[in-house]
Coordinates of C-alpha atoms in Angstrom, one line a residue:
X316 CA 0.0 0.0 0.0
X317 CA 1.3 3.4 -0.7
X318 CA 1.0 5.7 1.4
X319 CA 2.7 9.6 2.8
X320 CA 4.1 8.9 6.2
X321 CA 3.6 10.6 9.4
X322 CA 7.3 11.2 9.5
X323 CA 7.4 12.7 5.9
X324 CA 4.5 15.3 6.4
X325 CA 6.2 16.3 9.7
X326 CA 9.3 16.7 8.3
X327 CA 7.7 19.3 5.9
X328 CA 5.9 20.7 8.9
X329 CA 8.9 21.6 10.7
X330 CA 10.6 23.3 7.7
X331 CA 7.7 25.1 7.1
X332 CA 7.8 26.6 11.1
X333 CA 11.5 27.1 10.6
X334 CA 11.4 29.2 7.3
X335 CA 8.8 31.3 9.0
X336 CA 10.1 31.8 11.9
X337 CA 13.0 33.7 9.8
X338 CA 11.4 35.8 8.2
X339 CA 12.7 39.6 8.6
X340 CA 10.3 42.1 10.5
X341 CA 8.4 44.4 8.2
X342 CA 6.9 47.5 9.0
X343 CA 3.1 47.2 8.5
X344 CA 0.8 48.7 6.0
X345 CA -1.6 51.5 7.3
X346 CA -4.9 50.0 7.9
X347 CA -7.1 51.6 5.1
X348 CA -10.5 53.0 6.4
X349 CA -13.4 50.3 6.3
X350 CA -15.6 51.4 3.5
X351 CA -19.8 50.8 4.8
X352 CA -20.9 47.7 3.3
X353 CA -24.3 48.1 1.5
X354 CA -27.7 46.1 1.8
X355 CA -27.1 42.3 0.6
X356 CA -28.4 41.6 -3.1
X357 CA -28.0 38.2 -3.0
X358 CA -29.4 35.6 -5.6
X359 CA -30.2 33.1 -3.2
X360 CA -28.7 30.6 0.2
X361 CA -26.3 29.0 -2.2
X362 CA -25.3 32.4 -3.2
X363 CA -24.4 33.4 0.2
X364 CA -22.5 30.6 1.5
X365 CA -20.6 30.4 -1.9
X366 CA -19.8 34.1 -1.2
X367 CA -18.9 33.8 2.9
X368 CA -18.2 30.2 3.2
X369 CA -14.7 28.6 3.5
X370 CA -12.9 29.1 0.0
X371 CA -11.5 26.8 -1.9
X372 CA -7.7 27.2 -2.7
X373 CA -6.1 25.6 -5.9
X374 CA -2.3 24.2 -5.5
X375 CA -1.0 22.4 -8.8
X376 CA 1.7 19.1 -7.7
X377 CA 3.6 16.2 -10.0
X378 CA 1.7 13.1 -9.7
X379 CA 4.9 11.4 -11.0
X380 CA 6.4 12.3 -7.1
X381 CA 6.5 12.9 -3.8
X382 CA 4.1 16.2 -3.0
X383 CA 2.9 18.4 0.3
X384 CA 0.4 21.0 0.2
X385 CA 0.1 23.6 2.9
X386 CA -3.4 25.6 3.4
X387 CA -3.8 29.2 4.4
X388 CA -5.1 27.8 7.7
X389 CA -2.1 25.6 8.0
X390 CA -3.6 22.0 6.9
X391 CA -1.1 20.2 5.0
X392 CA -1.6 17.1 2.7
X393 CA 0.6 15.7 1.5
X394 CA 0.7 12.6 -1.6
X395 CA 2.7 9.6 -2.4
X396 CA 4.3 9.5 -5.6
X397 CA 1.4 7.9 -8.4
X398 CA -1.3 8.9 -6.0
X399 CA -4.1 9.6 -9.1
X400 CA -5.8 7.7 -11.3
X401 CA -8.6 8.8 -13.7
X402 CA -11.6 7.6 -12.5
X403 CA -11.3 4.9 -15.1
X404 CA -8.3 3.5 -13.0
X405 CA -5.6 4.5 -15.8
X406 CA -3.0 6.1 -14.7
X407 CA -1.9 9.7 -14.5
X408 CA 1.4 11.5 -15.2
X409 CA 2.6 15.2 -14.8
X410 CA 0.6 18.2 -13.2
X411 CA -2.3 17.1 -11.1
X412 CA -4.9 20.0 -9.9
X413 CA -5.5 19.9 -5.7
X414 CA -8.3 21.9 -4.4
X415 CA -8.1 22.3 -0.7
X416 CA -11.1 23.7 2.0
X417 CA -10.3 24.2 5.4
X418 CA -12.9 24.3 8.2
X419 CA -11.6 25.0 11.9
X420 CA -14.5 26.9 13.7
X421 CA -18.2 27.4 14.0
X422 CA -18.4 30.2 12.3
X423 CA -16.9 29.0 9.3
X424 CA -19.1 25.9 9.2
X425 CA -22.4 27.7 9.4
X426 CA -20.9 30.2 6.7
X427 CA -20.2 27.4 4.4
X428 CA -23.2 24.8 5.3
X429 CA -20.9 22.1 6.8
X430 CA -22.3 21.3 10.0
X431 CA -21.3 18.4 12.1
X432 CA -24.4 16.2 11.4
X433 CA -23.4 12.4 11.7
X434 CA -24.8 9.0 11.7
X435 CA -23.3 7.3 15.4
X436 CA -23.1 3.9 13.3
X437 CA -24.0 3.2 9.3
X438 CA -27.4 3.6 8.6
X439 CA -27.5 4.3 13.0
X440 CA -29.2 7.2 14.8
X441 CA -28.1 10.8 14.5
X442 CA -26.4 13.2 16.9
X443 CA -24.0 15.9 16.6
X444 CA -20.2 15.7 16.0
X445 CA -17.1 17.9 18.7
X446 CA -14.6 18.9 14.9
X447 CA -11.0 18.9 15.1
X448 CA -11.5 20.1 11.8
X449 CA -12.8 19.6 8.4
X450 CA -11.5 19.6 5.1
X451 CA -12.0 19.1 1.7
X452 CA -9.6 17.8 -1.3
X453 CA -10.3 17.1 -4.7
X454 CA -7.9 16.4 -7.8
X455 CA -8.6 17.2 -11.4
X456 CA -6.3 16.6 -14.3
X457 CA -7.8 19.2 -17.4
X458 CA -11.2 19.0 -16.7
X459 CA -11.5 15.2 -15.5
X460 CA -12.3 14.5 -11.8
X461 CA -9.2 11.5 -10.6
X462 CA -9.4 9.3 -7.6
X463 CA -6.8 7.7 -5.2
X464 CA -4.7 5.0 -7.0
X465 CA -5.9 0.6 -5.7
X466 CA -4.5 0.7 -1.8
X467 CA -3.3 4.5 -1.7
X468 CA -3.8 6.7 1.2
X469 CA -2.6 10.1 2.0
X470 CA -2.2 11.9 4.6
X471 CA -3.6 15.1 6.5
X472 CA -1.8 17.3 9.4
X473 CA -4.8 19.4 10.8
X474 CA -3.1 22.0 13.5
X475 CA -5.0 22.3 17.0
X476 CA -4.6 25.7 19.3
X477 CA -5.5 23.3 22.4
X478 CA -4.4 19.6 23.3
X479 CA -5.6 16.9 20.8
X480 CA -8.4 14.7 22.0
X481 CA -7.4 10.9 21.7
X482 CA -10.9 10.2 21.2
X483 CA -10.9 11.5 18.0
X484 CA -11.9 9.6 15.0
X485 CA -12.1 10.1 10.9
X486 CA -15.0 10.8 9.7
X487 CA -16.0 10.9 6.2
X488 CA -18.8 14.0 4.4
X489 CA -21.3 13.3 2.0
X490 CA -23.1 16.7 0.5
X491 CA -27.1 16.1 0.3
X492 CA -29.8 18.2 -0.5
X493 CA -30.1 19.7 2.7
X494 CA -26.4 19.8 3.3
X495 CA -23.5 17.5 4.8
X496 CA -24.4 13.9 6.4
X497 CA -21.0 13.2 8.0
X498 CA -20.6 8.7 8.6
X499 CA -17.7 7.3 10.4
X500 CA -14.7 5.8 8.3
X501 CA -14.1 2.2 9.0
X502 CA -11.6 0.7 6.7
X503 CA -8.6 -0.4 8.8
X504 CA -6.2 1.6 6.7
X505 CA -7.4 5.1 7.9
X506 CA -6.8 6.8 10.9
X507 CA -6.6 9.5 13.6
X508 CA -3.9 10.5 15.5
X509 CA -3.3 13.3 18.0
X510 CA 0.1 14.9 17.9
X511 CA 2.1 17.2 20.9
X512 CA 4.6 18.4 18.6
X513 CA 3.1 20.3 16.7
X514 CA -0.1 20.4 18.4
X515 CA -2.8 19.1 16.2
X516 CA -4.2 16.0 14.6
X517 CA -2.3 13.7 11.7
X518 CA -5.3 11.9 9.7
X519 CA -4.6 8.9 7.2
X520 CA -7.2 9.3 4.1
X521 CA -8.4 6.5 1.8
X522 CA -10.8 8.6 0.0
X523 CA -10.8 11.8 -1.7
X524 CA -13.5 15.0 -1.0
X525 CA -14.4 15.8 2.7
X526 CA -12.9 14.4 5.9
X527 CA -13.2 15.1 9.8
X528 CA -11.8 14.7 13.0
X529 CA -14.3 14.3 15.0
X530 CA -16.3 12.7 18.1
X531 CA -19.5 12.3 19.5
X532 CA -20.8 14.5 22.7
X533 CA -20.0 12.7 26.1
X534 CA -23.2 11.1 26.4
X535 CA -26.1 13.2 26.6
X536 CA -29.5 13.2 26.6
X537 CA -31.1 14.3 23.3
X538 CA -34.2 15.8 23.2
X539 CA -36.7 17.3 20.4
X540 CA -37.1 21.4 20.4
X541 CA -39.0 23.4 17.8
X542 CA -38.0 26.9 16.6
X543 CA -40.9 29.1 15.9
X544 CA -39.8 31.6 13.0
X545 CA -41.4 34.8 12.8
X546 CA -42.9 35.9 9.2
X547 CA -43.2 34.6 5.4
X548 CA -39.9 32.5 3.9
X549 CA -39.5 30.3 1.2
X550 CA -38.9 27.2 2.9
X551 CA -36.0 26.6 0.0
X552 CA -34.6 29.7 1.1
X553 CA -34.5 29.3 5.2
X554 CA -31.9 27.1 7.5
X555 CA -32.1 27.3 11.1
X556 CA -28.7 25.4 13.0
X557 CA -27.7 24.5 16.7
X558 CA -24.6 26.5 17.5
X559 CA -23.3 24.8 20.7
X560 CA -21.4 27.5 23.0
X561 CA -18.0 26.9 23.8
X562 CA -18.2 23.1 21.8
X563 CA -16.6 23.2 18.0
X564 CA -20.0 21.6 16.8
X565 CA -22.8 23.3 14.7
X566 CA -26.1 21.2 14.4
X567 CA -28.2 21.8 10.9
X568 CA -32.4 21.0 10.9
X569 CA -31.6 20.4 7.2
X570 CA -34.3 21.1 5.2
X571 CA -37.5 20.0 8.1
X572 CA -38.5 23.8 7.7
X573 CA -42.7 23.8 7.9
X574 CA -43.6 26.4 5.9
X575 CA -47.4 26.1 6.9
X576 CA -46.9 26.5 10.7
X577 CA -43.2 28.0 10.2
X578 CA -41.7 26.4 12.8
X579 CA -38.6 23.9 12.4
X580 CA -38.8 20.8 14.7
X581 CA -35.7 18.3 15.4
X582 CA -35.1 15.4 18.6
X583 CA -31.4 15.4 17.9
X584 CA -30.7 18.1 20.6
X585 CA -28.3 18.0 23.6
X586 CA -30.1 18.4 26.9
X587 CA -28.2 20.8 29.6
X588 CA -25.8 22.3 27.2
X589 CA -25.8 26.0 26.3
X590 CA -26.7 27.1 23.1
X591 CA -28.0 29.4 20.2
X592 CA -30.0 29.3 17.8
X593 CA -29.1 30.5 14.7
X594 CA -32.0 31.4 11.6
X595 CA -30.8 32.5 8.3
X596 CA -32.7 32.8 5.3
X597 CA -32.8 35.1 1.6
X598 CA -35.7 36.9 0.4
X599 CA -36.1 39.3 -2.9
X600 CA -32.5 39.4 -2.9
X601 CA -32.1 40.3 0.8
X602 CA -30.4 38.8 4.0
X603 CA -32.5 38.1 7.2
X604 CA -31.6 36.8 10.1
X605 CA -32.4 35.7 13.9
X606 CA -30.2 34.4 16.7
X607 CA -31.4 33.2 20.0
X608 CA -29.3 31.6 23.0
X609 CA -30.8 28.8 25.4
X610 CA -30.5 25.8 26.8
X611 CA -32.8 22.8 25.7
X612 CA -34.3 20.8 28.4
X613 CA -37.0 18.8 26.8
X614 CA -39.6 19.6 23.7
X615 CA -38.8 23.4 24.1
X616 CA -39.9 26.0 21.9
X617 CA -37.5 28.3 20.6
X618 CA -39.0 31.8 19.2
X619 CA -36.9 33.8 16.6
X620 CA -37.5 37.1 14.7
X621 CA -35.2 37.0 11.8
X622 CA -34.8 41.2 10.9
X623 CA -32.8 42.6 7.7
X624 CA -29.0 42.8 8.1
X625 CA -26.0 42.6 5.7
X626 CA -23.6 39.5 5.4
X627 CA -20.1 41.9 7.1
X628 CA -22.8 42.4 10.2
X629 CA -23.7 38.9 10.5
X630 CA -20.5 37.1 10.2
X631 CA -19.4 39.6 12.7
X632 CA -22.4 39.0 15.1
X633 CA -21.1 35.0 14.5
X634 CA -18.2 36.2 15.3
X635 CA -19.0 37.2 18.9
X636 CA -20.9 34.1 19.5
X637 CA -18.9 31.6 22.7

């Protein structure tokens, strides 16, 4: 099986820490005066989480050797030699295309629509994921999608600002209509493995598009709530998500928006943990949102006025949020 060692990617990682730690001081630009940010015209959801969601960042490698990545965020990936196949199982030589997303916080995952909704077991109940963070990695050649080569993983450094969690696992993303159904990652070939030094998680991949480190809540009590939205909203055009205070997890209602009663109603909530809700939704071009905080006890009833605002004021608001 081929695969990019641990030792490999964090041989890379401390070269990278080294070369920046000698870079010469510069004196910094003057901050430029923040120009007022008009009323959203946005053409829809989609629109808005294309626009303020994670972004995707493009690195070109040599399939015909070995190759690191390093994102913005500080995720690295890096690829064994002969990594890519088309998806016809030939093989592949010269440039290869790596797209690369990068997921660390709450804010960034209600921004972009990638909650941590998982299955506990395949085809088991639902509950809500703690991330280590998630990530994304595709690889084109020209215009055609490739896939890992028979047997070949590779493997992802994700850095951590507090102590790794051993109980960390990898869990792999599939996008649905309503958003992200994250499964657990079974094969004996992949894994999760906390690191001191650096601080931060290695992850061995088997499969290409989105990844996690996660792990389940420490055994609570779920319960159903309902979120009573104020107003008229296309129910295609509304999301309402759990945003768990001071735990790296965002729960999404998906698409169970009633448009009749407009209330949203979902039993995968954590009992005794504080929380807020978060409502967002476009109308006529428009951003509206609604945000209140809580702590679910048992079939509560959560009621939100969602008022005009702009995207900069909201993703600040999220900003604020424990």
């Amino acid at each position: 099986m081929k695969t990019f060692s641990k030792t490999l990617l964090l041989t890379s990682i401390v070269a990278a820490m080294a070369f920046t730690g000698c870079k010469k001081d510069e004196t910094p630009e003057p901050t430029p005066t923040p120009t007022p940010i008009p009323a959203a015209s946005l053409a829809s959801l989609n629109a808005f989480f294309t626009s303020n969601g994670a972004q995707t960042q493009t690195f070109t490698i040599n399939n015909n050797s070995l190759q690191t990545i390093t994102g913005s965020r500080g995720t690295m990936v890096g690829f064994a030699a002969n990594s890519f196949v088309t998806l016809a199982g030939a093989p592949v030589t010269g440039n290869v295309t790596i797209e690369l997303r990068e997921i660390y916080d709450k804010k960034n995952m209600l921004l972009s629509n990638i909650t941590t909704n998982a299955e506990q077991f395949p085809s088991g109940p639902q509950a809500p994921l703690i991330s280590g963070g998630e990530f994304y990695v595709h690889a084109t050649q020209g215009n055609a999608t490739l896939k890992l080569a028979p047997g070949v993983t590779y493997s992802v450094f994700l850095p951590s600002a507090a102590t790794p969690s051993p109980a960390m696992s990898l869990f792999d993303g599939t996008i649905t209509p309503s958003g992200i159904q994250w499964g657990p990652n079974l094969d004996s070939n992949t894994a999760i493995s906390p690191s001191s030094a650096p601080l931060g998680y290695f992850a061995y991949c088997d499969s290409l598009d989105w990844g996690n480190a996660d792990q389940f809540f420490n055994n609570p009590t779920y319960t159903s709530i309902h979120v009573n939205v104020s107003g008229t909203f296309d129910p295609a055009q509304i999301k309402a998500y759990v945003w768990y205070d001071n735990v790296n997890g965002v729960w999404s209602f998906g698409n169970a928006f009633n448009s009749t009663t407009n209330i949203y109603s979902d039993n995968h909530t954590g009992t005794g943990v504080p929380l807020h809700i978060v409502v967002i939704s476009v109308q006529n071009g428009l951003l509206y949102t609604g945000i209140v905080s809580g702590t679910a006890t048992g079939n509560d009833v959560f009621n939100v006025t969602l008022t005009q605002t702009t995207e900069a004021a909201f993703t600040a608001t999220l900003s604020t949020l424990p």
